[in-house]
Amino acid sequence: QKEVEQDPGPLSVPEGAIVSLNCTYSNSAFQYFMWYRQYSRKGPELLMYTYSSGNKEDGRFTAQVDKSSKYISLFIRDSQPSDSATYLCAMSGGTGANSKLTFGKGITLSVRP
Amino acid sequence: DSGVTQTPKHLITATGQRVTLRCSPRSGDLSVYWYQQSLDQGLQFLIQYYNGEERAKGNILERFSAQQFPDLHSELNLSSLELGDSALYFCASSVGRGGIDEQYFGPGTRLTVT
């Protein structure tokens, strides 16, 4: 079993839809949870970061973490064509040898105008 | 633009050859990370350097090596290349030692091994 599993996609939605992206993980040592967005032919960029269970909101984006279920989600409200990209979840144990990021394989989202 | 630069953008080489990828971190960042991204494996952490010293190691093959120089730029050396090494190689940098530090990714080097 991979440490981080992400819904494979691709995902296509109409403009204005609510998008839900999900990852599960198996390593209980993960403490920090991130979502990266990667546009075609670009490097990933950090979108959201959280370290506790619960919700964190930033504009149209909400990151949700459920440590008891080892499940994280990213919700995108009022999706826009500019949100079309690959979204990767990433996790880290925090410090020292556990500081490395472990990524999901990513899901490609397409928002249709 | 993240401020991280990588050269070259594209590299085409033959099996058995050796290549060097170069990364310049953002001004002020002390950590450099190398990642490999392929369709089947996704984005995988290879190695991290902090202020010239190796700090963390991931799924890096013995044929691969890296170093960080006193001016903080880093090089990733790939030798005895195989077809399966074809991938995007990203460099990222962060201010501190890692963990919760935000990592800023460069645009990547696309390596094609023929």
Short mmCIF file of C-alpha atoms in Angstrom, two decimals, chain A:
data_model
loop_
_atom_site.label_atom_id
_atom_site.label_comp_id
_atom_site.label_asym_id
_atom_site.label_seq_id
_atom_site.Cartn_x
_atom_site.Cartn_y
_atom_site.Cartn_z
CA GLN A 1 0.00 0.00 0.00
CA LYS A 2 1.34 3.42 -0.96
CA GLU A 3 1.73 5.90 1.89
CA VAL A 4 -0.49 8.44 0.12
CA GLU A 5 -3.33 7.55 -2.22
CA GLN A 6 -5.11 10.12 -4.34
CA ASP A 7 -8.17 9.73 -6.55
CA PRO A 8 -6.69 9.26 -10.03
CA GLY A 9 -9.06 11.34 -12.16
CA PRO A 10 -9.11 13.10 -14.52
CA LEU A 11 -11.97 15.26 -13.40
CA SER A 12 -14.03 17.56 -15.63
CA VAL A 13 -16.61 19.96 -14.20
CA PRO A 14 -18.61 22.95 -15.49
CA GLU A 15 -17.68 26.44 -14.41
CA GLY A 16 -19.20 27.34 -11.06
CA ALA A 17 -19.26 23.77 -9.75
CA ILE A 18 -18.02 22.73 -6.33
CA VAL A 19 -15.01 20.44 -6.65
CA SER A 20 -13.95 17.90 -4.05
CA LEU A 21 -10.45 16.41 -4.22
CA ASN A 22 -9.44 13.68 -1.80
CA CYS A 23 -6.40 11.84 -0.46
CA THR A 24 -5.97 9.07 2.06
CA TYR A 25 -2.79 8.16 3.88
CA SER A 26 -1.48 5.30 5.94
CA ASN A 27 1.44 6.81 7.86
CA SER A 28 0.33 8.02 11.30
CA ALA A 29 3.53 10.09 11.58
CA PHE A 30 2.25 12.60 9.03
CA GLN A 31 1.48 15.85 10.81
CA TYR A 32 1.52 18.47 8.06
CA PHE A 33 -0.79 18.40 5.08
CA MET A 34 -0.52 20.44 1.95
CA TRP A 35 -2.18 20.90 -1.40
CA TYR A 36 -0.12 21.91 -4.38
CA ARG A 37 -1.38 23.12 -7.74
CA GLN A 38 0.60 22.41 -10.87
CA TYR A 39 -0.19 24.07 -14.17
CA SER A 40 0.92 22.40 -17.37
CA ARG A 41 4.67 22.73 -17.96
CA LYS A 42 5.19 24.42 -14.58
CA GLY A 43 6.46 23.40 -11.19
CA PRO A 44 4.02 22.76 -8.31
CA GLU A 45 3.02 25.74 -6.17
CA LEU A 46 1.72 25.59 -2.62
CA LEU A 47 -2.00 26.26 -2.42
CA MET A 48 -3.01 25.35 1.11
CA TYR A 49 -1.23 24.11 4.21
CA THR A 50 -2.62 22.81 7.50
CA TYR A 51 -1.43 20.75 10.43
CA SER A 52 -4.52 20.09 12.48
CA SER A 53 -7.75 18.23 12.00
CA GLY A 54 -10.60 20.43 10.87
CA ASN A 55 -11.14 22.95 8.13
CA LYS A 56 -9.01 25.80 6.86
CA GLU A 57 -10.47 28.29 4.42
CA ASP A 58 -8.73 30.61 1.98
CA GLY A 59 -11.02 32.36 -0.47
CA ARG A 60 -12.72 29.78 -2.65
CA PHE A 61 -10.54 26.98 -1.28
CA THR A 62 -11.13 24.90 1.85
CA ALA A 63 -8.72 22.26 3.10
CA GLN A 64 -10.12 19.61 5.40
CA VAL A 65 -8.14 17.14 7.48
CA ASP A 66 -9.50 14.17 9.39
CA LYS A 67 -6.56 12.57 11.20
CA SER A 68 -8.68 9.86 12.81
CA SER A 69 -9.71 8.61 9.37
CA LYS A 70 -6.39 9.54 7.73
CA TYR A 71 -8.24 11.48 5.08
CA ILE A 72 -7.74 14.94 3.63
CA SER A 73 -9.80 16.92 1.15
CA LEU A 74 -9.61 20.10 -0.86
CA PHE A 75 -12.84 21.83 -1.81
CA ILE A 76 -12.99 24.45 -4.54
CA ARG A 77 -16.12 26.61 -4.62
CA ASP A 78 -17.35 28.46 -7.69
CA SER A 79 -14.70 26.76 -9.81
CA GLN A 80 -13.20 28.80 -12.65
CA PRO A 81 -11.50 27.78 -15.90
CA SER A 82 -8.28 29.19 -14.38
CA ASP A 83 -8.50 26.42 -11.75
CA SER A 84 -7.77 23.86 -14.48
CA ALA A 85 -4.56 22.23 -13.32
CA THR A 86 -3.20 19.16 -11.60
CA TYR A 87 -3.71 19.11 -7.85
CA LEU A 88 -1.35 17.15 -5.63
CA CYS A 89 -1.75 16.43 -1.96
CA ALA A 90 1.45 16.27 0.07
CA MET A 91 2.28 15.26 3.61
CA SER A 92 5.17 15.50 5.98
CA GLY A 93 6.12 14.17 9.39
CA GLY A 94 7.52 17.58 10.20
CA THR A 95 11.10 17.59 11.28
CA GLY A 96 14.39 15.76 10.89
CA ALA A 97 14.25 12.60 8.84
CA ASN A 98 10.50 12.99 8.58
CA SER A 99 10.67 16.40 7.00
CA LYS A 100 10.48 15.12 3.43
CA LEU A 101 7.26 15.60 1.54
CA THR A 102 5.36 12.58 0.32
CA PHE A 103 3.04 13.39 -2.58
CA GLY A 104 -0.07 11.80 -3.98
CA LYS A 105 0.08 11.09 -7.71
CA GLY A 106 -2.12 14.07 -8.50
CA ILE A 107 -5.47 14.58 -10.14
CA THR A 108 -5.98 16.65 -13.28
CA LEU A 109 -8.94 19.00 -13.05
CA SER A 110 -10.55 20.63 -16.07
CA VAL A 111 -13.15 23.37 -15.54
CA ARG A 112 -15.29 23.85 -18.63
CA PRO A 113 -16.49 27.43 -19.40
#
